[in-house]
């Protein structure tokens, strides 16, 4: 095997994405959920870079750049919100944050 | 001149609106009375002017149609608000406005002091409006509007003093009020109206029109005599007439309608509304001539009703009830006349009956007023000295209704009896003849017990003659009762029967279709006339003989016959058991509880419950936990991706 | 000898394992550390794909800044291990695994693993493309507008974070 085919990268990316999904749906700690979201974003980045390299289109890498910027901003704001919630409820268990219901 | 015909209707309508809307504000009997009676007076003058014009013009050009506006235009059904001014309708209009005006005048005196004076006149004017629409309409639908309208006004006026106690059939004694009597009148009339309505539908289906002239034209051209459809149409129309004109089987409301003020009884239940049925049958004479079977039914029912009601009038002690049964009986005579083909005679009797019956009722009202609302004749007597004018006019009217010549009642009643005999039914004539005798009897029983003899009333009553406003109409009607008959003096007596000739064009087509009268000899006619007079005189003398003895008065014979008559043949009880109670029970149990509550409410409430249950489940989607939402996202994505992939 | 496939397989496996471990640890600090490992692996894979700039940025920004931020917050909030699960843990875990697998399978099916041009391997221009210079040129010419907007976005995020994290908002 000389070249790694594109599909391998994509499979890896899909796997990482699925793991992230599983984590988001399962964990109760809000920070862990955020990290799983970061994982999902990264898997998407991997897909973008893979396609960009294989097709010679710089657009993919530029898009990854922006995704990272946005992810950073989102992580920061999200964590700030978690801090605010923690100050109010002394917990970051998302099952306990459930007032907005029927 | 006939173009002014709509004003005849518009004036009372204005009176109704003025009194109805502002009557309370006027707070003046003078103003309300002046408006109420005045508009009718002017209407009468207009009608008289039109009549004069018609007299002056040749017979062919006496019929006009004045169309106001197109009322209903729905596909092939076009109904105009249009009036037909012809010989028959102008005659009825004159009666309605003329007698109506006199009664309005009388009411100003009679209703003096009543707090709802203005309302009374408003209703009376509205009644005149509706009645005029009825008699002047040129199509069935407008006539039906008037028909219903007079029924409504009858209801409003019978129940005018709506809380007064009044014993009416069908309710436990002592619990019924005048409102119940009004309801009874309206509901019983409704049954007749149902027949009328179906007949209108059938007429429209058959002839594609509801205008009188068009329908009659098509009918005479197309229909064979004895046609089945025509039989049903005329029968159903007659059903309506039995309701409005109080014939068997729907007469039961008229005696109870005496709960209303006496002017109402005079106007509506003697002179005008109850004659609407007679007018209607006369107007549709052609249709009836095309269905001899129905005419026989009309004649038989008319005769039976005349006899039946007269028997009940023999024993009544309430002055107004006697007159009520008398009205039913006389209406029976009119239908008897119509049924044998003597259309003019029937209308003739309508006219004369309006005069003397209105007079009788107004006189009774005068007595009731003077005796402070006492209505039982066994508690009266000897009033002729204290109320001379009332007595004299009442006596004249009693003579007229008993058929004593040369008063009006003789000519009209005799004409009917003669024609009945001539057209072939001796049996009907016989029954009618006996009824005439009974009529004279109970009428003079009434006169004697009320006015003659020694007074049987206590010292708390101070009867006095009524004011001029009330006695003047009595006198006028008295005069009319005397001379009214001269319009229809038959040829046998040397007259020219002006009325017959006047109305001939209206009934010409119809009489064509009738089987020819057997020509009866003039001697026979004289003989019958003499028999009629004998019956009347005999009745008077028997009454005088029986009731001149004071101990006879008020004595209730123990016989079962008497009881039967006294309880009015238990007709009200039978109806109550056979018709009213099942309908009420059925409605309550089946329609109300069973259907309305269970099914309809069930569906409505059930739908609400269903939605409630559904939403209870759906709201669970809104769990506050974020992960539930995330799961929903993922599931949704999976499904959508799946669909996209499978494509 | 071509090292690339070996490097890829090893790195890939490490990435997967660290991801799974990250998701399953109870101690949040451990999760963070595993995620950092995952990011390093991804950076290596980016290098395999000749995307040098992105690889370095990954380490600098993601592993260096964002994860440090996460650690800070964890320390700030003094979070211990997660409490014992309530009942239904087995079911939730299984359900999550099922959904995750479902997603994986579905993506794979949807990919319809490409053939043709992609099989020829990394494009020849990839190397040129991934340099700082090349990315920079593309970024500041073709994508200048999104670049500026992103800076605004970061400004907004900064302001938001400062306001939200105060003890007393305003």
GROMACS .gro file of C-alpha atoms in nm, chain A residues 13 17 39-49 64 67, chain C residues 46:
model
   16
   13UNK     CA    1  -1.362   1.096   1.071
   17UNK     CA    2  -1.797   1.187   1.492
   39UNK     CA    3  -1.449   1.629   1.916
   40UNK     CA    4  -1.728   1.631   1.663
   41UNK     CA    5  -1.605   1.960   1.524
   42UNK     CA    6  -1.261   1.821   1.488
   43UNK     CA    7  -1.380   1.520   1.301
   44UNK     CA    8  -1.544   1.753   1.055
   45UNK     CA    9  -1.221   1.945   1.027
   46UNK     CA   10  -1.046   1.623   0.938
   47UNK     CA   11  -1.295   1.556   0.662
   48UNK     CA   12  -1.250   1.902   0.524
   49UNK     CA   13  -0.873   1.881   0.520
   64UNK     CA   14  -1.113   2.473   0.868
   67UNK     CA   15  -1.429   2.655   1.196
  795UNK     CA   16  -0.309   1.677   0.920
   0.00000   0.00000   0.00000
